[in-house]
mmCIF file of C-alpha atoms and ligand atoms in Angstrom:
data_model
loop_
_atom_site.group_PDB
_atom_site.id
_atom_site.type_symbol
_atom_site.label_atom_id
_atom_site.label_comp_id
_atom_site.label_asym_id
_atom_site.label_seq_id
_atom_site.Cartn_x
_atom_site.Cartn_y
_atom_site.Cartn_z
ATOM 1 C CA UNK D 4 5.963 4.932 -16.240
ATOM 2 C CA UNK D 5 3.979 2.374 -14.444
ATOM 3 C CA UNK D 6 1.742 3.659 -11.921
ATOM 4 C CA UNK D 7 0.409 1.653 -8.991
ATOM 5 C CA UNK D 8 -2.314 1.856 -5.859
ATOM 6 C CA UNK D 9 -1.628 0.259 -2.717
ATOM 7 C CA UNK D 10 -4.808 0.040 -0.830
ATOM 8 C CA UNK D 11 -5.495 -0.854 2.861
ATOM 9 C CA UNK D 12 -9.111 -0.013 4.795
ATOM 10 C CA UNK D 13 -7.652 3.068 6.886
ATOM 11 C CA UNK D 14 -4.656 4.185 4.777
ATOM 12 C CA UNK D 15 -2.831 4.805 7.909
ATOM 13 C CA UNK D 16 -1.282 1.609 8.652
ATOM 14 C CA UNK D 17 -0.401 -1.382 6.060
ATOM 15 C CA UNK D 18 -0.419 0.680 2.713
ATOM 16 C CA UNK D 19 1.514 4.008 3.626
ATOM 17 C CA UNK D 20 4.199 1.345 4.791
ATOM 18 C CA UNK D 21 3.562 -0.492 1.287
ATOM 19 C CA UNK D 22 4.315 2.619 -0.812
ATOM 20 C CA UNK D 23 6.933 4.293 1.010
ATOM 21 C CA UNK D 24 9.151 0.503 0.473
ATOM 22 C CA UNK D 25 7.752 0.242 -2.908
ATOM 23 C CA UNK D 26 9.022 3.907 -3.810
ATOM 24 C CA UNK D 27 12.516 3.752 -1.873
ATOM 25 C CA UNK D 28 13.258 0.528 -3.340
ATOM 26 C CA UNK D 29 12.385 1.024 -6.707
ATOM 27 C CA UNK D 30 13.779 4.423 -6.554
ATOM 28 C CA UNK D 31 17.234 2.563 -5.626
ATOM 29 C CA UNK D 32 17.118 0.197 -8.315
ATOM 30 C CA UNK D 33 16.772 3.267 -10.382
ATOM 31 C CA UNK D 34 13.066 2.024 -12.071
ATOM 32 C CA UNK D 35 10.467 4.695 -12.326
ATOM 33 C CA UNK D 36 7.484 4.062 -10.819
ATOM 34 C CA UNK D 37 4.879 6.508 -9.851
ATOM 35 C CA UNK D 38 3.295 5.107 -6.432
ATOM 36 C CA UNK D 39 0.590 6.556 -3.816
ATOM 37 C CA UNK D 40 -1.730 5.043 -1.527
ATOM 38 C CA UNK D 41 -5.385 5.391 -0.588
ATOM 39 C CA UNK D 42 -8.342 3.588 1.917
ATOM 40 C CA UNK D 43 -11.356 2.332 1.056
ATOM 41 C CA UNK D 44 -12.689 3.757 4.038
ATOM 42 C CA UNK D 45 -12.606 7.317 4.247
ATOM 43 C CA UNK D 46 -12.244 8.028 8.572
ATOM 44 C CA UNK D 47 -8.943 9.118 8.538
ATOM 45 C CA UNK D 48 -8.809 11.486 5.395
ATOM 46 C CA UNK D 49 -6.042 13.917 5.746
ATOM 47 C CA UNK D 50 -4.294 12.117 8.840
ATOM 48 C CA UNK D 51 -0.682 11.166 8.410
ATOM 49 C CA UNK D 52 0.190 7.677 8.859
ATOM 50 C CA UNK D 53 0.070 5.924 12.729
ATOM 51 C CA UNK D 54 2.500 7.113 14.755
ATOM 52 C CA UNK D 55 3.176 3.059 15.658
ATOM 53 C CA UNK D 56 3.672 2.761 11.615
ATOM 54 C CA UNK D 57 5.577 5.586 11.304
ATOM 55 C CA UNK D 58 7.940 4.724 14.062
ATOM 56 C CA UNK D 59 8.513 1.022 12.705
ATOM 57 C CA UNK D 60 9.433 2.511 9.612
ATOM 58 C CA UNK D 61 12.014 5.212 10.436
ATOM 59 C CA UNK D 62 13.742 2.540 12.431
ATOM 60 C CA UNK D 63 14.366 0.743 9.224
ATOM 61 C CA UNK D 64 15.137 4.017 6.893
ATOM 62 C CA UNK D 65 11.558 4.610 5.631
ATOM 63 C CA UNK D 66 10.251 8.262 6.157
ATOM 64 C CA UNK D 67 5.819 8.180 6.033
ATOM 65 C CA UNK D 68 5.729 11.747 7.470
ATOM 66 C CA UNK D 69 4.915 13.537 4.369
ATOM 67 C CA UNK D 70 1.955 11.081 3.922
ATOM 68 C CA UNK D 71 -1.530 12.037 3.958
ATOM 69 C CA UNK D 72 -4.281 9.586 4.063
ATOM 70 C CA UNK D 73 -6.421 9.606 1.225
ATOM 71 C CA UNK D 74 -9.796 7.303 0.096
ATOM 72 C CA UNK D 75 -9.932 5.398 -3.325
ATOM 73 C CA UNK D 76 -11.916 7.317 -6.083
ATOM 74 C CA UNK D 77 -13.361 5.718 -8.894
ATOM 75 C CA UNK D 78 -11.036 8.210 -11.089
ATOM 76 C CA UNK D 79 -8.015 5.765 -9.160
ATOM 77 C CA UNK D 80 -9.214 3.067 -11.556
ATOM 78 C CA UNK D 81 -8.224 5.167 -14.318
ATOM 79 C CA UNK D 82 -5.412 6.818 -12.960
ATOM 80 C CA UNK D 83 -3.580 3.558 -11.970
ATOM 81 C CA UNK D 84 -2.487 0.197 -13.895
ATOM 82 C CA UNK D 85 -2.212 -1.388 -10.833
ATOM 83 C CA UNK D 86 -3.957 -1.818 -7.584
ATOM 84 C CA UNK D 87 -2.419 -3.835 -4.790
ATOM 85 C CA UNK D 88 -5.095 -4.522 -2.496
ATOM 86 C CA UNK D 89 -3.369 -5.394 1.517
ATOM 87 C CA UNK D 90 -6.274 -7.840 2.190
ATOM 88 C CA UNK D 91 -8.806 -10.327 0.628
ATOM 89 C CA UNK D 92 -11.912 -7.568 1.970
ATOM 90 C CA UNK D 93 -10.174 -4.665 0.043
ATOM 91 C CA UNK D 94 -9.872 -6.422 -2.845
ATOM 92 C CA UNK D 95 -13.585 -7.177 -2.210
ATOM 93 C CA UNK D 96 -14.322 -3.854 -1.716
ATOM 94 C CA UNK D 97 -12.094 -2.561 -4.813
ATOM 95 C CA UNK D 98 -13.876 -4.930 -7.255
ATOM 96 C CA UNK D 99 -16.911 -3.746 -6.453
ATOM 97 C CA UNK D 100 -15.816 -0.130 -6.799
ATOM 98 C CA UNK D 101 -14.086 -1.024 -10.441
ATOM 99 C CA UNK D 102 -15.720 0.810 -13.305
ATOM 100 C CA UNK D 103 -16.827 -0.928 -16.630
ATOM 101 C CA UNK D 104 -13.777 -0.576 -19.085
ATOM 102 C CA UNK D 105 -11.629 0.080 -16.568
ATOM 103 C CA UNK D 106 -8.190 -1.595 -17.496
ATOM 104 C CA UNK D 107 -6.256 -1.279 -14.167
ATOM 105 C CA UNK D 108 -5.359 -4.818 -12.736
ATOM 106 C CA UNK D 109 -6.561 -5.575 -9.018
ATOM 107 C CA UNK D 110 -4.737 -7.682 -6.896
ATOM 108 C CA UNK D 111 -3.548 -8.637 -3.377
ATOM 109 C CA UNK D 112 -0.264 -7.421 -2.683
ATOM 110 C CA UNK D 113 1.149 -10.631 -1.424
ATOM 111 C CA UNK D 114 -0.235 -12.067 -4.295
ATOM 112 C CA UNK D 115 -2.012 -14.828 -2.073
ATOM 113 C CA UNK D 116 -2.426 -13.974 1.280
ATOM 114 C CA UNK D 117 -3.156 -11.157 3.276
ATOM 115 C CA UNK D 118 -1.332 -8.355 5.299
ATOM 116 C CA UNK D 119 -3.039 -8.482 8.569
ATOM 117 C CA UNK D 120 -4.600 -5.453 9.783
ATOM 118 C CA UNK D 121 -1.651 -4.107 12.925
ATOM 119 C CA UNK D 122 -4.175 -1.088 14.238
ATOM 120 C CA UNK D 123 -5.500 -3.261 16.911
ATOM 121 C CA UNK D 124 -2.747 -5.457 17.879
ATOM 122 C CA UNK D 125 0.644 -4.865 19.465
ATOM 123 C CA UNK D 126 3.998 -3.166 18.085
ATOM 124 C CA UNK D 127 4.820 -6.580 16.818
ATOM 125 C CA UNK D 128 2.433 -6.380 14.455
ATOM 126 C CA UNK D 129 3.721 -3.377 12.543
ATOM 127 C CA UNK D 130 7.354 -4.786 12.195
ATOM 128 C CA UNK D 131 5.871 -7.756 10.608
ATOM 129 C CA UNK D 132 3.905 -5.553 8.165
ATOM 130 C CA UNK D 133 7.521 -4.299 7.281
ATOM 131 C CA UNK D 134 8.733 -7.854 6.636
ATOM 132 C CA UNK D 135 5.706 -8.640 4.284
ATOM 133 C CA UNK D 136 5.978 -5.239 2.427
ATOM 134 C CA UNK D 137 9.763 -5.437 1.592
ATOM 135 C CA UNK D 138 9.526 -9.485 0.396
ATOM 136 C CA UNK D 139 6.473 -8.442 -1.670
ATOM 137 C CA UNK D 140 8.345 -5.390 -3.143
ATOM 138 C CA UNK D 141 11.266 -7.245 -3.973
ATOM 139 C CA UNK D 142 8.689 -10.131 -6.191
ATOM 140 C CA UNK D 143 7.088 -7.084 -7.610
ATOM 141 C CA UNK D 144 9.750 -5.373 -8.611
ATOM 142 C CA UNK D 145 11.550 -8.491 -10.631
ATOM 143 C CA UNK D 146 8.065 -8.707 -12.001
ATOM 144 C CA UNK D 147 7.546 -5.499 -13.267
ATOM 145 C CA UNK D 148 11.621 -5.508 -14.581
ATOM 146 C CA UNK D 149 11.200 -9.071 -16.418
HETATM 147 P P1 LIG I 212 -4.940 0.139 7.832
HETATM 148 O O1 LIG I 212 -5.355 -0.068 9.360
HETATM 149 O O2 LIG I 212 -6.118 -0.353 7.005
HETATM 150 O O3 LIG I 212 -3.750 -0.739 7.674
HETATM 151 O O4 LIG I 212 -4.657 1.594 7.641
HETATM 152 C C1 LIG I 212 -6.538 0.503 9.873
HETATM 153 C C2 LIG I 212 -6.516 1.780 10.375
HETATM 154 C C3 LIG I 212 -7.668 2.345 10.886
HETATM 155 C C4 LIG I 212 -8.844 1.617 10.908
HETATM 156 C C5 LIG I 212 -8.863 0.329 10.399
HETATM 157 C C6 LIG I 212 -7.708 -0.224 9.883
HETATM 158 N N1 LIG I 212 -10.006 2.153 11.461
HETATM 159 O O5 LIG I 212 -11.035 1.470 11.514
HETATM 160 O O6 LIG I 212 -9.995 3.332 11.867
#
């Protein structure tokens, strides 16, 4: 079973939303995947997800209440083959994290662009996180099924 990372800076925001539509939809195309999330900051450590993401979500089917933030560990690098990084300074921040001999593969989620940060802008924001997350699940998952 593949596992995979999704990594934002709070882990309350952009990558709960990315592994909640990464597990649903793989889930009903029937492909196992084991998927969590995690910051690479560590100030909201044990919080669920924002109640603006969370509220963006249900509206389209996607439940992030039983998430708990949580920050990236070095044993992540291990634990994972992949790590989707939402933005160009997690990936940053992830590479410089990454253990020697570590085999997982770091990249940006949207492959080349970034998910903007939605914490300090308006509701819009969070919708549009949606939009990204589901066209980037939908590549990934014909990816990984190839
Ligand atoms: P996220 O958004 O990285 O998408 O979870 C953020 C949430 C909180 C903070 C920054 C970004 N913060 O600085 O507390």
């Amino acid at each position: 079973m593949i596992r995979i990372l999704c990594v934002c800076l709070g882990n309350i925001c952009r990558s709960p939303a990315a592994e909640e539509v990464l597990r649903k939809r793989a889930s009903d195309h029937g492909i196992a995947l084991h998927v969590e999330s995690a910051g690479t900051g560590g100030w909201h450590i044990g919080d669920q997800p924002d109640a603006r993401m969370q509220a963006a979500a249900a509206r389209r089917g996607y439940d992030l209440s039983p998430q708990r933030a949580q920050q990236v560990t070095l044993a992540d690098f291990d634990r994972f083959d992949m790590i989707l990084a939402m933005d160009q300074s997690n990936l940053a921040n992830l590479k410089a994290l990454q253990p020697a001999g570590s085999k997982a593969v770091l990249r940006l989620f949207l492959g080349n662009a970034d998910v903007p940060d939605p914490y300090y802008g308006d509701a819009d924001g969070f919708d549009h996180v949606l939009d990204l997350a589901e066209a980037a699940v939908d590549r990934l998952l014909r990816e990984i099924t190839l």
